[in-house]
């Protein structure tokens, strides 16, 4: 069977023009190289080059194998280089999903910088995992999930990115604007506008309403933050969003905002990835870049310590 070493030998022989120089390039003795070529010719039952020809001439069979070498060897070298970079954590795939609708404000600058630093990593945000991204991560369909809802799933780990506060957006002349903060009971008579996601992904339910046993008078959903702000400004309801998502609307005096509870309602955003990938350098650099840029571009977020905010342990 033809092997890669055969193709390398023929390629070296063509480049060097003699058995002596080709043997030196391949770090072989002339005798060993000659024996290898004779064995290959015996295997193929044909001559591959004309002995004692100057310049060295290849037979049609030899020329065909050289054409194969020109096709195969560069692709093989490229593949081996890719495998080496993968083994060193310098190349790979980063397909990610986002459970936080308003995360794009910091995610896009993070991805732009990451692509510049890691050109050999394939970055993509595939569709089709909107409702169960952590399960898709477990199945290796995704490589990283941005989530505020870390669940104890075997094989997954969670790196905290930053802490953020949820605020309640109100029409500027809403009666609740007169309060210093919002109590859970205040929302019992309000229509709550949310993104169209499950309740366990919404901090206003998990950390504010459900602990108090309060249900809003109604729930309305909207896909985009700007639509939610329009509904709030026109007295169609109120909505709770991360502080950074409201910054531009508050700066324009489009809506008002109040804290949820006297101490505020805080959540932590995590980057979930598979446990066996946590030593991959490009995964760790994405996390470092996300932490650094979010602190630069988002108002009101807090840095986190991994020991302070660990993900839930697996249940026994």
CSV table of N, CA, C and O in Angstrom, one decimal, residues 71-183:
chain,number,residue,atom,x,y,z
A,71,UNK,N,-1.2,16.8,-4.1
A,71,UNK,CA,-2.6,17.0,-3.6
A,71,UNK,C,-2.6,16.6,-2.1
A,71,UNK,O,-3.3,17.3,-1.3
A,72,UNK,N,-2.0,15.5,-1.8
A,72,UNK,CA,-2.2,15.0,-0.4
A,72,UNK,C,-1.3,15.6,0.6
A,72,UNK,O,-1.7,15.9,1.7
A,73,UNK,N,0.0,15.8,0.3
A,73,UNK,CA,0.9,16.2,1.4
A,73,UNK,C,0.6,17.6,2.0
A,73,UNK,O,0.6,17.8,3.2
A,74,UNK,N,0.2,18.6,1.2
A,74,UNK,CA,-0.1,19.9,1.8
A,74,UNK,C,-1.4,19.8,2.7
A,74,UNK,O,-1.4,20.4,3.7
A,75,UNK,N,-2.3,19.0,2.2
A,75,UNK,CA,-3.6,18.8,3.0
A,75,UNK,C,-3.2,18.1,4.3
A,75,UNK,O,-3.8,18.4,5.4
A,76,UNK,N,-2.3,17.1,4.2
A,76,UNK,CA,-1.9,16.4,5.4
A,76,UNK,C,-1.2,17.3,6.4
A,76,UNK,O,-1.5,17.3,7.6
A,77,UNK,N,-0.3,18.1,5.9
A,77,UNK,CA,0.5,19.0,6.8
A,77,UNK,C,-0.5,20.0,7.4
A,77,UNK,O,-0.4,20.3,8.6
A,78,UNK,N,-1.5,20.5,6.7
A,78,UNK,CA,-2.4,21.4,7.2
A,78,UNK,C,-3.3,20.8,8.3
A,78,UNK,O,-3.5,21.4,9.4
A,79,UNK,N,-3.7,19.5,8.1
A,79,UNK,CA,-4.5,18.8,9.1
A,79,UNK,C,-3.7,18.6,10.3
A,79,UNK,O,-4.2,18.7,11.5
A,80,UNK,N,-2.4,18.2,10.2
A,80,UNK,CA,-1.6,17.9,11.3
A,80,UNK,C,-1.3,19.2,12.1
A,80,UNK,O,-1.3,19.2,13.4
A,81,UNK,N,-1.2,20.3,11.4
A,81,UNK,CA,-1.1,21.6,12.1
A,81,UNK,C,-2.3,21.9,12.9
A,81,UNK,O,-2.2,22.4,14.0
A,82,UNK,N,-3.5,21.7,12.3
A,82,UNK,CA,-4.7,21.9,13.0
A,82,UNK,C,-4.8,21.0,14.2
A,82,UNK,O,-5.3,21.5,15.3
A,83,UNK,N,-4.5,19.8,14.1
A,83,UNK,CA,-4.5,18.9,15.2
A,83,UNK,C,-3.6,19.3,16.4
A,83,UNK,O,-4.0,19.2,17.5
A,84,UNK,N,-2.4,19.8,16.0
A,84,UNK,CA,-1.5,20.3,17.0
A,84,UNK,C,-2.1,21.5,17.7
A,84,UNK,O,-2.0,21.6,19.0
A,85,UNK,N,-2.7,22.4,17.0
A,85,UNK,CA,-3.3,23.6,17.6
A,85,UNK,C,-4.4,23.2,18.5
A,85,UNK,O,-4.7,23.8,19.5
A,86,UNK,N,-5.2,22.2,18.0
A,86,UNK,CA,-6.3,21.7,18.8
A,86,UNK,C,-5.8,21.2,20.1
A,86,UNK,O,-6.4,21.4,21.2
A,87,UNK,N,-4.7,20.4,20.1
A,87,UNK,CA,-4.2,19.7,21.3
A,87,UNK,C,-3.7,20.8,22.2
A,87,UNK,O,-3.7,20.6,23.5
A,88,UNK,N,-3.2,21.9,21.7
A,88,UNK,CA,-2.6,23.0,22.5
A,88,UNK,C,-3.7,24.0,22.9
A,88,UNK,O,-3.4,24.9,23.7
A,89,UNK,N,-5.0,23.8,22.5
A,89,UNK,CA,-6.0,24.7,22.8
A,89,UNK,C,-6.0,26.0,22.1
A,89,UNK,O,-6.5,27.0,22.5
A,90,UNK,N,-5.3,26.0,20.9
A,90,UNK,CA,-5.1,27.2,20.2
A,90,UNK,C,-6.1,27.3,19.0
A,90,UNK,O,-6.1,28.3,18.3
A,91,UNK,N,-6.8,26.2,18.7
A,91,UNK,CA,-7.8,26.2,17.6
A,91,UNK,C,-9.0,25.4,18.1
A,91,UNK,O,-8.9,24.6,19.0
A,92,UNK,N,-10.1,25.5,17.4
A,92,UNK,CA,-11.2,24.7,17.7
A,92,UNK,C,-12.5,25.4,17.3
A,92,UNK,O,-12.5,26.2,16.3
A,93,UNK,N,-13.6,25.1,18.0
A,93,UNK,CA,-14.9,25.6,17.6
A,93,UNK,C,-15.5,26.2,18.8
A,93,UNK,O,-15.4,25.7,19.9
A,94,UNK,N,-16.1,27.4,18.6
A,94,UNK,CA,-16.9,28.0,19.7
A,94,UNK,C,-18.3,28.4,19.2
A,94,UNK,O,-18.5,29.5,18.7
A,95,UNK,N,-19.2,27.4,19.3
A,95,UNK,CA,-20.6,27.7,18.9
A,95,UNK,C,-21.3,28.0,20.2
A,95,UNK,O,-21.3,27.2,21.2
A,96,UNK,N,-21.9,29.1,20.3
A,96,UNK,CA,-22.5,29.5,21.6
A,96,UNK,C,-24.0,29.9,21.4
A,96,UNK,O,-24.4,30.3,20.3
A,97,UNK,N,-24.7,29.9,22.5
A,97,UNK,CA,-26.1,30.3,22.6
A,97,UNK,C,-26.2,31.3,23.8
A,97,UNK,O,-25.5,31.2,24.7
A,98,UNK,N,-27.3,32.1,23.7
A,98,UNK,CA,-27.5,33.1,24.8
A,98,UNK,C,-28.9,33.0,25.3
A,98,UNK,O,-29.9,33.1,24.6
A,99,UNK,N,-29.0,32.8,26.6
A,99,UNK,CA,-30.3,32.7,27.2
A,99,UNK,C,-30.8,34.1,27.6
A,99,UNK,O,-32.0,34.3,28.0
A,100,UNK,N,-29.9,35.1,27.6
A,100,UNK,CA,-30.2,36.5,28.0
A,100,UNK,C,-30.4,37.3,26.7
A,100,UNK,O,-29.5,37.6,25.9
A,101,UNK,N,-31.7,37.7,26.5
A,101,UNK,CA,-32.0,38.5,25.3
A,101,UNK,C,-31.2,39.8,25.2
A,101,UNK,O,-31.0,40.3,24.1
A,102,UNK,N,-30.9,40.4,26.3
A,102,UNK,CA,-30.3,41.7,26.3
A,102,UNK,C,-28.8,41.7,26.4
A,102,UNK,O,-28.1,42.7,26.6
A,103,UNK,N,-28.2,40.5,26.2
A,103,UNK,CA,-26.7,40.3,26.3
A,103,UNK,C,-25.9,40.8,25.1
A,103,UNK,O,-24.7,40.9,25.2
A,104,UNK,N,-26.6,41.1,24.0
A,104,UNK,CA,-25.9,41.4,22.8
A,104,UNK,C,-25.1,42.7,22.9
A,104,UNK,O,-24.1,42.9,22.2
A,105,UNK,N,-25.4,43.6,23.9
A,105,UNK,CA,-24.7,44.9,24.0
A,105,UNK,C,-23.3,44.7,24.4
A,105,UNK,O,-22.4,45.5,24.1
A,106,UNK,N,-23.0,43.6,25.2
A,106,UNK,CA,-21.6,43.4,25.6
A,106,UNK,C,-21.0,42.2,24.8
A,106,UNK,O,-19.8,42.1,24.6
A,107,UNK,N,-21.9,41.3,24.3
A,107,UNK,CA,-21.4,40.1,23.6
A,107,UNK,C,-20.8,40.4,22.3
A,107,UNK,O,-19.7,39.9,21.9
A,108,UNK,N,-21.4,41.3,21.5
A,108,UNK,CA,-20.8,41.7,20.2
A,108,UNK,C,-19.4,42.2,20.3
A,108,UNK,O,-18.5,41.8,19.5
A,109,UNK,N,-19.1,43.2,21.1
A,109,UNK,CA,-17.7,43.7,21.3
A,109,UNK,C,-16.8,42.6,21.7
A,109,UNK,O,-15.6,42.5,21.3
A,110,UNK,N,-17.3,41.7,22.6
A,110,UNK,CA,-16.4,40.6,23.1
A,110,UNK,C,-16.1,39.7,21.9
A,110,UNK,O,-14.9,39.2,21.7
A,111,UNK,N,-17.1,39.3,21.1
A,111,UNK,CA,-16.8,38.4,19.9
A,111,UNK,C,-15.9,39.1,18.9
A,111,UNK,O,-15.1,38.4,18.3
A,112,UNK,N,-16.1,40.4,18.7
A,112,UNK,CA,-15.2,41.1,17.7
A,112,UNK,C,-13.7,41.0,18.2
A,112,UNK,O,-12.9,40.7,17.3
A,113,UNK,N,-13.5,41.2,19.4
A,113,UNK,CA,-12.1,41.1,19.9
A,113,UNK,C,-11.6,39.7,19.9
A,113,UNK,O,-10.5,39.4,19.6
A,114,UNK,N,-12.5,38.8,20.3
A,114,UNK,CA,-12.1,37.4,20.4
A,114,UNK,C,-11.7,36.9,19.0
A,114,UNK,O,-10.7,36.2,18.9
A,115,UNK,N,-12.4,37.2,18.0
A,115,UNK,CA,-12.1,36.7,16.6
A,115,UNK,C,-10.8,37.3,16.2
A,115,UNK,O,-10.0,36.6,15.4
A,116,UNK,N,-10.4,38.5,16.6
A,116,UNK,CA,-9.1,39.0,16.2
A,116,UNK,C,-8.0,38.3,16.9
A,116,UNK,O,-6.9,38.0,16.2
A,117,UNK,N,-8.2,37.9,18.1
A,117,UNK,CA,-7.1,37.2,18.9
A,117,UNK,C,-7.0,35.7,18.6
A,117,UNK,O,-6.0,35.1,18.7
A,118,UNK,N,-8.2,35.1,18.1
A,118,UNK,CA,-8.2,33.7,17.9
A,118,UNK,C,-8.8,33.4,16.5
A,118,UNK,O,-9.9,32.9,16.3
A,119,UNK,N,-8.0,33.7,15.4
A,119,UNK,CA,-8.5,33.5,14.1
A,119,UNK,C,-8.7,32.1,13.7
A,119,UNK,O,-9.5,31.8,12.7
A,120,UNK,N,-8.1,31.1,14.4
A,120,UNK,CA,-8.2,29.7,14.1
A,120,UNK,C,-9.4,29.1,14.8
A,120,UNK,O,-9.6,27.8,14.7
A,121,UNK,N,-10.1,29.8,15.6
A,121,UNK,CA,-11.3,29.3,16.3
A,121,UNK,C,-12.6,29.7,15.5
A,121,UNK,O,-12.8,30.8,15.2
A,122,UNK,N,-13.3,28.7,15.2
A,122,UNK,CA,-14.6,28.9,14.4
A,122,UNK,C,-15.7,29.4,15.4
A,122,UNK,O,-16.1,28.6,16.3
A,123,UNK,N,-16.1,30.6,15.2
A,123,UNK,CA,-17.1,31.2,16.1
A,123,UNK,C,-18.4,31.3,15.4
A,123,UNK,O,-18.5,31.8,14.3
A,124,UNK,N,-19.5,30.9,16.1
A,124,UNK,CA,-20.8,30.9,15.5
A,124,UNK,C,-21.9,30.9,16.6
A,124,UNK,O,-21.6,30.5,17.7
A,125,UNK,N,-23.0,31.5,16.2
A,125,UNK,CA,-24.2,31.5,17.1
A,125,UNK,C,-25.3,30.8,16.4
A,125,UNK,O,-26.1,31.4,15.7
A,126,UNK,N,-25.3,29.4,16.4
A,126,UNK,CA,-26.3,28.7,15.6
A,126,UNK,C,-27.7,28.8,16.1
A,126,UNK,O,-27.9,29.1,17.3
A,127,UNK,N,-28.7,28.7,15.3
A,127,UNK,CA,-30.1,28.7,15.7
A,127,UNK,C,-30.5,27.3,16.0
A,127,UNK,O,-29.9,26.3,15.8
A,128,UNK,N,-31.7,27.3,16.7
A,128,UNK,CA,-32.3,26.0,17.0
A,128,UNK,C,-32.1,25.5,18.4
A,128,UNK,O,-32.5,24.4,18.7
A,129,UNK,N,-31.5,26.3,19.2
A,129,UNK,CA,-31.3,25.9,20.6
A,129,UNK,C,-31.9,26.9,21.6
A,129,UNK,O,-31.5,27.0,22.7
A,130,UNK,N,-32.9,27.6,21.2
A,130,UNK,CA,-33.5,28.7,22.0
A,130,UNK,C,-34.1,28.2,23.3
A,130,UNK,O,-34.1,28.9,24.3
A,131,UNK,N,-34.6,27.0,23.3
A,131,UNK,CA,-35.4,26.5,24.4
A,131,UNK,C,-34.6,25.6,25.3
A,131,UNK,O,-35.1,25.3,26.4
A,132,UNK,N,-33.6,25.0,24.9
A,132,UNK,CA,-32.8,24.0,25.7
A,132,UNK,C,-31.3,24.1,25.4
A,132,UNK,O,-30.7,23.1,25.0
A,133,UNK,N,-30.7,25.3,25.5
A,133,UNK,CA,-29.3,25.4,25.1
A,133,UNK,C,-28.4,24.6,26.0
A,133,UNK,O,-27.3,24.1,25.5
A,134,UNK,N,-28.7,24.4,27.3
A,134,UNK,CA,-27.8,23.7,28.2
A,134,UNK,C,-27.8,22.2,27.8
A,134,UNK,O,-26.8,21.5,27.8
A,135,UNK,N,-29.0,21.7,27.4
A,135,UNK,CA,-29.0,20.3,26.9
A,135,UNK,C,-28.2,20.2,25.6
A,135,UNK,O,-27.5,19.1,25.4
A,136,UNK,N,-28.3,21.2,24.7
A,136,UNK,CA,-27.5,21.1,23.5
A,136,UNK,C,-26.0,21.2,23.8
A,136,UNK,O,-25.2,20.6,23.1
A,137,UNK,N,-25.6,21.9,24.9
A,137,UNK,CA,-24.2,22.0,25.3
A,137,UNK,C,-23.8,20.6,25.8
A,137,UNK,O,-22.7,20.2,25.5
A,138,UNK,N,-24.6,20.0,26.5
A,138,UNK,CA,-24.3,18.6,27.0
A,138,UNK,C,-24.1,17.6,25.9
A,138,UNK,O,-23.3,16.8,25.9
A,139,UNK,N,-24.9,17.8,24.8
A,139,UNK,CA,-24.8,16.9,23.6
A,139,UNK,C,-23.7,17.3,22.7
A,139,UNK,O,-23.5,16.7,21.6
A,140,UNK,N,-23.0,18.3,23.0
A,140,UNK,CA,-21.8,18.8,22.2
A,140,UNK,C,-22.3,19.5,20.9
A,140,UNK,O,-21.5,19.6,20.0
A,141,UNK,N,-23.5,19.9,20.9
A,141,UNK,CA,-24.0,20.7,19.7
A,141,UNK,C,-23.6,22.1,19.9
A,141,UNK,O,-23.5,22.9,18.9
A,142,UNK,N,-23.4,22.6,21.1
A,142,UNK,CA,-22.9,23.9,21.4
A,142,UNK,C,-21.6,23.7,22.3
A,142,UNK,O,-21.3,22.7,22.8
A,143,UNK,N,-20.8,24.8,22.4
A,143,UNK,CA,-19.6,24.8,23.1
A,143,UNK,C,-19.6,25.8,24.3
A,143,UNK,O,-18.8,25.6,25.2
A,144,UNK,N,-20.6,26.7,24.3
A,144,UNK,CA,-20.7,27.7,25.4
A,144,UNK,C,-22.1,28.3,25.4
A,144,UNK,O,-22.6,28.5,24.4
A,145,UNK,N,-22.6,28.5,26.6
A,145,UNK,CA,-23.9,29.0,26.8
A,145,UNK,C,-23.8,30.2,27.8
A,145,UNK,O,-23.3,30.0,28.9
A,146,UNK,N,-24.4,31.3,27.4
A,146,UNK,CA,-24.4,32.5,28.4
A,146,UNK,C,-25.8,32.4,29.1
A,146,UNK,O,-26.8,32.4,28.5
A,147,UNK,N,-25.7,32.2,30.4
A,147,UNK,CA,-27.0,31.9,31.2
A,147,UNK,C,-26.9,32.6,32.5
A,147,UNK,O,-25.8,32.7,33.1
A,148,UNK,N,-28.1,32.9,33.1
A,148,UNK,CA,-28.2,33.4,34.4
A,148,UNK,C,-28.9,32.3,35.3
A,148,UNK,O,-29.2,32.6,36.4
A,149,UNK,N,-29.0,31.1,34.7
A,149,UNK,CA,-29.7,30.1,35.4
A,149,UNK,C,-28.9,28.8,35.4
A,149,UNK,O,-29.1,27.8,34.6
A,150,UNK,N,-27.8,28.8,36.2
A,150,UNK,CA,-26.9,27.6,36.2
A,150,UNK,C,-27.6,26.4,36.8
A,150,UNK,O,-28.1,26.5,38.0
A,151,UNK,N,-27.7,25.3,36.1
A,151,UNK,CA,-28.3,24.1,36.6
A,151,UNK,C,-27.3,23.0,36.8
A,151,UNK,O,-26.4,22.9,36.0
A,152,UNK,N,-27.5,22.2,37.8
A,152,UNK,CA,-26.6,21.1,38.1
A,152,UNK,C,-26.7,20.0,37.1
A,152,UNK,O,-27.4,19.0,37.3
A,153,UNK,N,-25.9,20.1,36.0
A,153,UNK,CA,-25.9,19.1,35.0
A,153,UNK,C,-24.5,18.4,34.9
A,153,UNK,O,-23.5,19.1,34.8
A,154,UNK,N,-24.5,17.1,35.0
A,154,UNK,CA,-23.2,16.4,35.0
A,154,UNK,C,-22.4,16.7,33.7
A,154,UNK,O,-22.9,16.7,32.6
A,155,UNK,N,-21.1,17.1,33.9
A,155,UNK,CA,-20.3,17.3,32.8
A,155,UNK,C,-20.2,18.8,32.4
A,155,UNK,O,-19.4,19.2,31.6
A,156,UNK,N,-21.0,19.7,33.0
A,156,UNK,CA,-21.0,21.1,32.7
A,156,UNK,C,-20.5,21.9,33.9
A,156,UNK,O,-20.7,21.5,35.0
A,157,UNK,N,-19.7,22.9,33.6
A,157,UNK,CA,-19.2,23.8,34.6
A,157,UNK,C,-19.6,25.3,34.2
A,157,UNK,O,-19.9,25.6,33.1
A,158,UNK,N,-19.7,26.1,35.2
A,158,UNK,CA,-20.1,27.5,35.0
A,158,UNK,C,-19.1,28.5,35.6
A,158,UNK,O,-18.7,28.4,36.7
A,159,UNK,N,-18.7,29.4,34.7
A,159,UNK,CA,-17.7,30.4,35.1
A,159,UNK,C,-18.5,31.7,35.2
A,159,UNK,O,-19.1,32.2,34.2
A,160,UNK,N,-18.6,32.3,36.4
A,160,UNK,CA,-19.3,33.6,36.5
A,160,UNK,C,-18.6,34.7,35.8
A,160,UNK,O,-17.4,34.8,35.8
A,161,UNK,N,-19.4,35.5,35.1
A,161,UNK,CA,-18.9,36.6,34.3
A,161,UNK,C,-19.0,38.0,35.1
A,161,UNK,O,-18.0,38.7,35.2
A,162,UNK,N,-20.2,38.3,35.6
A,162,UNK,CA,-20.4,39.5,36.4
A,162,UNK,C,-21.7,39.5,37.0
A,162,UNK,O,-22.6,38.7,36.7
A,163,UNK,N,-21.9,40.3,38.1
A,163,UNK,CA,-23.1,40.5,38.8
A,163,UNK,C,-23.9,41.7,38.2
A,163,UNK,O,-23.2,42.7,37.8
A,164,UNK,N,-25.2,41.7,38.1
A,164,UNK,CA,-26.0,42.7,37.5
A,164,UNK,C,-27.2,42.9,38.4
A,164,UNK,O,-27.7,42.0,39.0
A,165,UNK,N,-27.8,44.1,38.3
A,165,UNK,CA,-29.0,44.4,39.0
A,165,UNK,C,-30.2,44.5,38.1
A,165,UNK,O,-30.1,45.2,37.0
A,166,UNK,N,-31.3,43.9,38.4
A,166,UNK,CA,-32.6,44.1,37.6
A,166,UNK,C,-33.3,45.3,38.1
A,166,UNK,O,-33.4,45.5,39.3
A,167,UNK,N,-33.8,46.1,37.2
A,167,UNK,CA,-34.5,47.3,37.5
A,167,UNK,C,-35.9,47.2,36.9
A,167,UNK,O,-36.1,46.5,35.9
A,168,UNK,N,-36.9,47.9,37.5
A,168,UNK,CA,-38.2,47.9,37.0
A,168,UNK,C,-38.4,49.2,36.1
A,168,UNK,O,-38.3,50.3,36.6
A,169,UNK,N,-38.7,49.0,34.8
A,169,UNK,CA,-39.0,50.2,34.0
A,169,UNK,C,-40.4,50.6,34.1
A,169,UNK,O,-41.4,49.8,34.1
A,170,UNK,N,-40.7,51.9,34.2
A,170,UNK,CA,-42.0,52.5,34.5
A,170,UNK,C,-42.2,53.7,33.5
A,170,UNK,O,-41.2,54.3,33.1
A,171,UNK,N,-43.5,53.9,33.2
A,171,UNK,CA,-43.7,55.2,32.5
A,171,UNK,C,-43.3,56.3,33.4
A,171,UNK,O,-43.4,56.2,34.6
A,172,UNK,N,-42.9,57.4,32.8
A,172,UNK,CA,-42.4,58.5,33.6
A,172,UNK,C,-43.4,59.1,34.6
A,172,UNK,O,-43.0,59.5,35.7
A,173,UNK,N,-44.6,59.0,34.3
A,173,UNK,CA,-45.6,59.5,35.3
A,173,UNK,C,-46.4,58.4,36.0
A,173,UNK,O,-47.5,58.6,36.5
A,174,UNK,N,-45.8,57.2,36.0
A,174,UNK,CA,-46.5,56.0,36.7
A,174,UNK,C,-46.5,56.3,38.2
A,174,UNK,O,-45.5,56.9,38.8
A,175,UNK,N,-47.6,56.0,38.9
A,175,UNK,CA,-47.6,56.2,40.4
A,175,UNK,C,-46.5,55.6,41.1
A,175,UNK,O,-46.1,56.2,42.2
A,176,UNK,N,-45.9,54.5,40.7
A,176,UNK,CA,-44.9,53.8,41.4
A,176,UNK,C,-43.5,54.6,41.3
A,176,UNK,O,-42.6,54.3,42.1
A,177,UNK,N,-43.5,55.6,40.4
A,177,UNK,CA,-42.2,56.4,40.3
A,177,UNK,C,-42.0,57.2,41.6
A,177,UNK,O,-40.9,57.5,42.0
A,178,UNK,N,-43.1,57.4,42.4
A,178,UNK,CA,-43.0,58.1,43.6
A,178,UNK,C,-42.3,57.3,44.7
A,178,UNK,O,-42.0,57.9,45.8
A,179,UNK,N,-42.1,56.1,44.5
A,179,UNK,CA,-41.5,55.2,45.6
A,179,UNK,C,-40.0,55.1,45.4
A,179,UNK,O,-39.5,55.3,44.3
A,180,UNK,N,-39.3,54.9,46.5
A,180,UNK,CA,-37.8,54.8,46.4
A,180,UNK,C,-37.4,53.4,45.8
A,180,UNK,O,-36.4,53.3,45.2
A,181,UNK,N,-38.2,52.4,46.1
A,181,UNK,CA,-38.0,51.1,45.5
A,181,UNK,C,-39.4,50.4,45.4
A,181,UNK,O,-40.4,50.9,46.0
A,182,UNK,N,-39.4,49.3,44.7
A,182,UNK,CA,-40.6,48.6,44.4
A,182,UNK,C,-40.7,47.4,45.3
A,182,UNK,O,-39.8,46.6,45.4
A,183,UNK,N,-41.9,47.2,45.9
A,183,UNK,CA,-42.1,46.0,46.7
A,183,UNK,C,-42.8,45.0,45.8
A,183,UNK,O,-43.5,45.3,44.8
